[in-house]
XYZ file of C-alpha atoms in Angstrom:
449
model
C 39.063 30.805 -23.163
C 41.951 29.506 -21.057
C 40.615 28.867 -17.291
C 41.977 30.781 -14.389
C 43.160 27.351 -13.283
C 45.705 27.339 -15.597
C 47.147 30.637 -14.861
C 49.849 29.160 -12.256
C 51.200 26.948 -15.167
C 51.802 30.182 -17.365
C 53.492 31.915 -14.334
C 55.706 28.776 -13.759
C 56.747 29.008 -17.362
C 57.623 32.512 -17.285
C 59.334 32.052 -14.240
C 61.363 29.340 -15.584
C 62.231 31.804 -18.950
C 63.395 34.261 -16.275
C 65.524 32.171 -14.405
C 67.315 30.684 -17.415
C 67.639 34.102 -18.918
C 65.820 32.886 -21.840
C 64.074 35.304 -24.629
C 60.334 35.370 -23.477
C 58.890 37.116 -26.713
C 57.700 33.884 -27.985
C 56.269 32.522 -24.963
C 54.439 35.839 -24.535
C 52.966 35.641 -27.900
C 51.848 31.961 -27.199
C 50.233 33.383 -24.042
C 48.371 36.171 -25.549
C 47.063 34.057 -28.389
C 45.507 31.483 -25.681
C 44.319 34.016 -22.702
C 41.691 36.824 -22.454
C 42.841 40.211 -21.837
C 41.307 40.003 -18.504
C 43.363 37.174 -17.558
C 46.785 38.521 -19.153
C 46.176 41.530 -16.894
C 45.901 39.118 -13.772
C 48.835 37.229 -15.152
C 50.943 40.301 -15.233
C 49.766 41.336 -11.599
C 51.287 38.020 -10.381
C 55.039 39.421 -11.119
C 57.027 42.102 -9.436
C 57.481 45.389 -10.944
C 60.736 44.599 -12.874
C 59.700 41.176 -14.359
C 56.187 42.748 -15.215
C 57.923 45.499 -17.188
C 59.830 42.727 -19.056
C 56.666 41.221 -19.661
C 54.924 44.264 -20.691
C 57.426 45.348 -23.161
C 57.028 41.837 -25.074
C 53.368 42.690 -25.760
C 52.278 44.356 -28.875
C 51.318 47.691 -29.213
C 47.565 46.502 -29.619
C 48.001 44.294 -26.675
C 49.130 46.578 -24.678
C 46.122 48.870 -25.374
C 43.759 46.001 -24.685
C 45.116 44.894 -21.402
C 45.514 48.596 -20.255
C 41.808 49.373 -20.135
C 40.995 46.189 -18.028
C 43.692 46.424 -15.631
C 42.958 47.113 -11.961
C 43.405 50.773 -11.053
C 46.547 50.491 -8.972
C 48.218 48.283 -11.154
C 47.358 50.985 -14.241
C 48.621 53.591 -12.001
C 51.817 51.369 -10.966
C 52.409 51.174 -14.926
C 52.104 54.803 -15.662
C 54.346 55.867 -12.921
C 57.052 53.659 -13.974
C 56.970 54.228 -17.800
C 57.986 57.510 -19.623
C 55.335 59.585 -20.803
C 56.110 58.642 -24.478
C 55.568 55.158 -23.794
C 52.099 56.053 -21.817
C 50.705 58.131 -24.696
C 50.149 55.572 -27.201
C 48.125 53.585 -24.331
C 45.468 56.207 -24.774
C 45.084 57.001 -28.181
C 42.332 54.766 -29.069
C 40.139 55.091 -25.847
C 36.525 56.199 -26.467
C 34.325 58.041 -24.057
C 33.171 54.997 -22.101
C 36.661 53.461 -21.453
C 38.218 56.963 -20.531
C 35.547 57.413 -17.889
C 36.602 53.867 -16.445
C 40.318 54.802 -16.405
C 39.979 58.545 -15.231
C 40.517 57.608 -11.629
C 43.653 56.109 -12.685
C 45.025 59.112 -14.859
C 46.423 62.298 -14.119
C 45.199 65.451 -16.006
C 47.831 65.542 -18.569
C 46.877 62.088 -19.790
C 43.143 62.587 -19.627
C 43.804 65.446 -21.726
C 45.552 63.594 -24.118
C 43.238 60.972 -24.473
C 40.485 63.558 -24.999
C 42.522 65.545 -27.710
C 42.557 62.166 -29.676
C 39.002 61.606 -29.743
C 36.941 62.331 -32.476
C 34.085 65.216 -31.783
C 31.181 63.055 -31.132
C 33.116 60.712 -28.353
C 34.812 63.886 -26.986
C 31.050 65.389 -26.712
C 29.786 62.285 -25.203
C 32.681 62.170 -22.598
C 32.220 65.694 -21.388
C 28.327 64.877 -21.286
C 29.169 61.708 -19.104
C 31.272 63.891 -16.803
C 28.238 65.832 -15.853
C 26.968 62.821 -13.790
C 28.082 61.718 -10.381
C 30.021 58.491 -10.083
C 26.928 56.786 -8.416
C 24.623 57.694 -11.377
C 23.484 55.703 -14.562
C 24.548 58.510 -16.819
C 28.413 57.916 -15.581
C 28.308 54.246 -16.630
C 26.419 54.226 -19.881
C 27.850 53.152 -22.942
C 27.333 54.557 -26.226
C 27.167 51.574 -28.154
C 23.295 51.436 -28.853
C 21.782 51.483 -32.350
C 19.043 54.380 -32.591
C 16.781 54.797 -35.718
C 14.682 57.758 -36.712
C 10.841 56.898 -36.274
C 10.062 57.762 -39.937
C 13.089 55.566 -41.545
C 11.933 53.359 -44.291
C 12.139 49.585 -43.605
C 14.641 49.015 -46.351
C 16.995 51.603 -44.872
C 16.593 49.847 -41.156
C 17.528 46.551 -42.808
C 20.476 48.070 -44.283
C 21.632 49.476 -40.793
C 21.081 45.984 -39.253
C 22.703 44.198 -41.937
C 25.969 45.773 -40.745
C 27.839 44.370 -37.846
C 26.030 45.372 -34.672
C 27.358 46.295 -31.136
C 27.793 43.404 -28.592
C 24.760 42.792 -26.819
C 22.195 44.299 -29.376
C 19.096 42.337 -29.231
C 16.825 45.496 -30.023
C 17.029 48.746 -32.018
C 16.079 51.960 -30.260
C 13.603 54.118 -32.057
C 13.525 57.718 -31.467
C 11.558 60.905 -33.066
C 12.941 64.095 -34.416
C 13.843 65.399 -30.818
C 15.803 62.236 -29.934
C 13.101 61.251 -27.567
C 12.581 57.385 -27.215
C 9.635 56.128 -28.700
C 10.011 52.615 -28.334
C 12.054 49.556 -29.506
C 12.259 46.648 -31.904
C 13.827 43.570 -31.681
C 16.507 43.027 -34.446
C 14.672 39.424 -35.623
C 11.510 41.120 -36.012
C 13.192 43.726 -38.407
C 14.197 40.985 -40.989
C 11.121 39.267 -40.341
C 9.255 42.391 -41.609
C 7.866 42.406 -45.155
C 6.470 45.955 -45.292
C 6.801 49.373 -43.517
C 3.421 48.737 -41.820
C 4.446 45.595 -40.482
C 7.807 47.250 -39.313
C 6.063 50.088 -37.760
C 3.426 47.737 -36.141
C 6.553 45.473 -34.434
C 7.472 48.598 -32.362
C 6.970 48.085 -28.911
C 6.407 51.482 -27.081
C 6.047 50.152 -23.701
C 9.671 50.123 -23.033
C 11.603 49.350 -19.858
C 14.195 52.098 -19.453
C 16.527 53.747 -17.058
C 16.955 57.438 -15.888
C 20.461 58.935 -16.422
C 20.432 60.306 -12.732
C 19.282 56.847 -11.493
C 21.435 55.317 -8.678
C 23.491 52.998 -10.691
C 23.139 50.264 -7.818
C 19.489 50.101 -8.247
C 19.671 50.070 -12.151
C 22.375 47.369 -12.098
C 19.726 45.124 -10.025
C 16.927 46.081 -12.156
C 18.564 45.225 -15.547
C 19.925 41.827 -14.054
C 16.458 41.039 -12.695
C 15.022 41.659 -16.128
C 17.484 39.224 -17.377
C 18.075 41.776 -20.436
C 21.265 42.267 -22.242
C 21.029 45.981 -21.784
C 18.496 48.725 -21.179
C 18.238 52.350 -22.750
C 19.096 55.242 -20.504
C 17.083 58.428 -21.032
C 17.350 61.899 -19.281
C 14.910 63.998 -17.928
C 13.399 65.238 -21.331
C 13.296 61.332 -22.556
C 15.650 61.927 -24.763
C 17.999 58.620 -25.304
C 21.510 59.159 -24.109
C 22.978 55.661 -24.430
C 22.460 52.352 -22.630
C 23.442 50.217 -19.895
C 24.664 46.645 -20.532
C 24.770 43.632 -18.589
C 28.523 43.379 -18.237
C 28.718 47.117 -16.937
C 26.137 45.950 -14.468
C 28.027 42.979 -13.257
C 31.155 44.667 -13.564
C 29.764 47.306 -10.818
C 28.359 44.836 -8.614
C 31.747 42.793 -8.492
C 33.568 46.081 -7.673
C 31.301 47.101 -4.974
C 31.716 42.976 -3.434
C 35.814 43.460 -3.887
C 35.493 47.009 -2.117
C 33.476 45.446 0.616
C 36.078 42.601 1.152
C 39.094 45.042 0.903
C 37.338 47.503 3.513
C 36.823 44.719 6.044
C 40.461 44.035 5.914
C 41.350 47.721 5.834
C 42.558 47.552 2.095
C 42.149 50.266 -0.156
C 40.240 49.132 -3.425
C 42.342 47.011 -5.762
C 45.615 47.047 -4.082
C 48.213 45.439 -6.393
C 49.889 42.241 -4.764
C 53.228 43.989 -5.647
C 51.952 47.741 -5.224
C 54.459 50.232 -3.983
C 55.819 49.739 -0.576
C 55.155 52.897 0.668
C 51.955 53.348 -0.769
C 50.494 50.167 0.952
C 51.829 51.226 4.041
C 50.094 54.378 3.908
C 47.059 52.901 2.880
C 46.955 50.424 5.662
C 48.488 52.892 8.103
C 44.886 54.558 7.915
C 43.062 51.775 9.249
C 45.764 50.938 11.762
C 45.284 54.418 13.244
C 41.409 53.992 13.226
C 41.928 50.542 15.170
C 44.211 52.071 17.405
C 41.560 54.310 18.654
C 39.194 51.407 19.302
C 42.122 49.579 21.191
C 42.649 52.346 23.598
C 39.254 52.890 24.056
C 38.906 49.015 25.367
C 42.109 49.633 27.396
C 40.254 52.666 29.147
C 37.547 50.501 30.085
C 39.822 47.618 31.512
C 41.601 50.708 33.400
C 38.424 51.341 35.139
C 39.072 48.221 37.230
C 42.512 49.275 38.437
C 41.780 48.894 41.912
C 41.048 45.233 41.445
C 44.131 44.364 39.273
C 46.409 46.578 41.685
C 50.407 45.851 40.871
C 49.870 44.785 37.117
C 47.483 47.277 36.036
C 49.407 49.035 33.362
C 50.093 45.560 31.755
C 46.561 44.565 31.799
C 45.360 48.011 30.655
C 47.375 47.784 27.486
C 47.164 44.231 26.578
C 44.420 44.916 24.119
C 46.187 47.482 22.469
C 49.096 44.821 21.704
C 46.622 42.232 20.487
C 44.500 44.631 18.348
C 47.479 46.216 16.369
C 48.584 42.649 15.574
C 45.242 41.400 14.615
C 44.413 44.287 12.265
C 47.612 44.255 10.460
C 47.301 40.541 9.753
C 43.767 40.768 8.566
C 44.927 43.293 5.980
C 47.717 41.271 4.625
C 45.489 37.989 4.664
C 42.724 39.480 2.476
C 45.413 40.603 -0.141
C 46.937 37.052 -0.267
C 43.650 35.156 0.014
C 42.417 37.402 -3.022
C 45.625 36.525 -4.865
C 45.206 32.698 -4.302
C 41.851 32.985 -5.527
C 43.048 34.442 -8.698
C 46.035 32.117 -9.288
C 48.763 34.957 -8.869
C 50.429 33.239 -5.967
C 52.565 30.469 -6.369
C 56.221 28.752 -5.168
C 58.167 31.240 -7.639
C 56.776 34.433 -6.528
C 56.313 33.511 -2.696
C 59.544 34.967 -1.707
C 59.027 38.256 -3.490
C 55.494 38.659 -1.591
C 56.711 37.950 2.001
C 59.691 40.260 1.466
C 57.130 43.123 0.320
C 55.009 42.217 3.315
C 57.828 42.092 5.686
C 58.842 45.546 4.561
C 55.299 46.941 4.899
C 54.971 45.321 8.560
C 58.411 46.826 9.340
C 57.300 50.455 8.436
C 53.955 50.466 9.908
C 55.464 48.589 12.945
C 58.121 51.250 13.565
C 55.644 54.083 12.896
C 52.879 52.816 15.347
C 55.157 51.391 17.971
C 56.464 54.993 18.136
C 53.128 56.465 18.417
C 51.509 53.821 20.922
C 54.997 54.200 23.181
C 54.507 58.196 23.347
C 51.057 57.604 24.450
C 51.753 55.092 26.848
C 54.507 57.494 28.446
C 52.149 60.440 28.539
C 49.334 58.051 30.180
C 51.469 56.252 32.697
C 54.682 58.308 33.042
C 56.966 55.024 32.843
C 60.007 54.750 30.254
C 60.365 51.279 30.927
C 56.693 50.481 30.257
C 56.859 52.528 26.832
C 60.067 50.433 25.593
C 58.064 47.266 26.683
C 54.937 48.131 24.586
C 56.862 49.643 21.712
C 59.356 46.526 21.302
C 55.769 44.170 21.505
C 53.907 46.661 19.023
C 56.713 46.449 16.771
C 57.076 42.726 16.925
C 53.601 41.947 16.555
C 52.840 43.836 13.486
C 55.916 42.309 11.858
C 54.850 38.900 12.774
C 51.155 39.454 11.860
C 52.372 40.521 8.490
C 54.366 37.384 7.788
C 51.738 35.277 9.343
C 49.142 36.829 6.914
C 51.300 35.381 3.974
C 52.174 31.868 5.486
C 48.587 31.284 7.253
C 46.461 31.338 4.032
C 49.299 29.795 2.291
C 49.665 26.927 4.487
C 45.744 26.367 4.818
C 45.552 26.408 1.010
C 47.881 23.674 0.862
C 45.988 21.371 3.061
C 42.752 22.048 1.035
C 41.249 24.074 3.830
C 39.244 27.330 2.701
C 41.646 30.294 3.842
C 38.518 32.565 3.434
C 36.673 31.048 6.192
C 39.357 29.839 8.763
C 42.294 31.951 8.102
C 41.257 34.973 10.141
C 40.825 32.591 13.395
C 44.032 30.808 12.755
C 45.667 34.487 12.354
C 44.260 36.100 15.403
C 45.222 33.200 17.688
C 48.696 33.499 16.426
C 49.105 37.312 16.766
C 47.230 37.006 20.198
C 49.669 34.460 21.480
C 52.752 36.042 20.324
C 51.701 39.497 21.477
C 50.842 38.437 24.695
C 54.066 36.502 25.387
C 56.276 39.122 24.099
C 54.518 41.763 26.086
C 54.014 40.260 29.208
C 57.536 38.324 28.937
C 58.915 41.567 28.790
C 56.840 43.532 31.355
C 58.256 40.598 33.853
C 61.751 41.423 33.043
C 61.630 44.910 32.931
C 58.514 46.031 35.349
C 58.685 43.381 38.168
């Protein structure tokens, strides 16, 4: 399997084909033969939407179906919102219950209904059953690829079942009674070693580690990983076997939680696409800018308590933390997204301009929005139109500069082999603070003193 380190080489080749207006069909076919579906999804996310759609159309129907499943939520939503419904429906025809549950957050009702209607009766029943569980419960995350056999089944029949292709990560076969209750498990290799029905029955382990379907998925994932097992059976309150939780799912859940925490630390929604919709990106980040604004004005209020000592420059001193804070949070949102893109190899010289253009637009939109809000609050607070104009210009300029710095700072640090995840925020904060204070105090000196 190809290393993620080689993704930039493929990105460069694709960009060269686009620049030369060459047909990319052969190149895309070659890449798909060398690269896993997960890595193809990352590669697609490295391109602006127009080029991404050209790559998508060059993939076979089967490749599109496989890659669609492993895409990030926002990237999948972006694709679905761009394609016609007739182009989307084929992507949903072969989904099983487990994959549809994973994708349901990205799909609207008409797509979910279409996917369910194309399932067989068993998968449809499993999907509806899993929907009864909350998102943080094991039952929602279980898959249904386990092999379970009746307790009274003869050894010859058991060997016949096991001689067929078993699901991935199948180390044991689960044994159930007539009521589908979990009785025990037996290792696959023990089945083939057994020479009689009695030896087979004696090899069944009745002391089974299992998970409850209503157990918290976080706890269950930790338990599975700690036990160093490839999967654990999932049972309901009646001890009936409902499915299993496998190791890849447990690790995938942990990765999602860690990535969500990283994104939230920068005020980003989970899995924002590098080239996502400008308005959607602006809306996502505007919420956190608003939350930050509340804390910034609280800090300003405390500074205002020392009004008597600050004397004539009290208004500028009181509002300084607002300027610095808004630039800082805006820059941290961008830098979080860029650091993730650098780590995945999605960013290079070819797409840098497109990323800067997108971040400039996002910074301008949020800059205008919050500059108006802060300017209005400042006017109500101090009843000074020139002061409101001063902070309007300062906020707008600082958010735009912060968005651009969020791209350039990690990029430059990475070029010098300095880890941007460790030092990027420090450099970024310095840049936004210095720029914000120079503009704000400079304009204040010109307009107010």
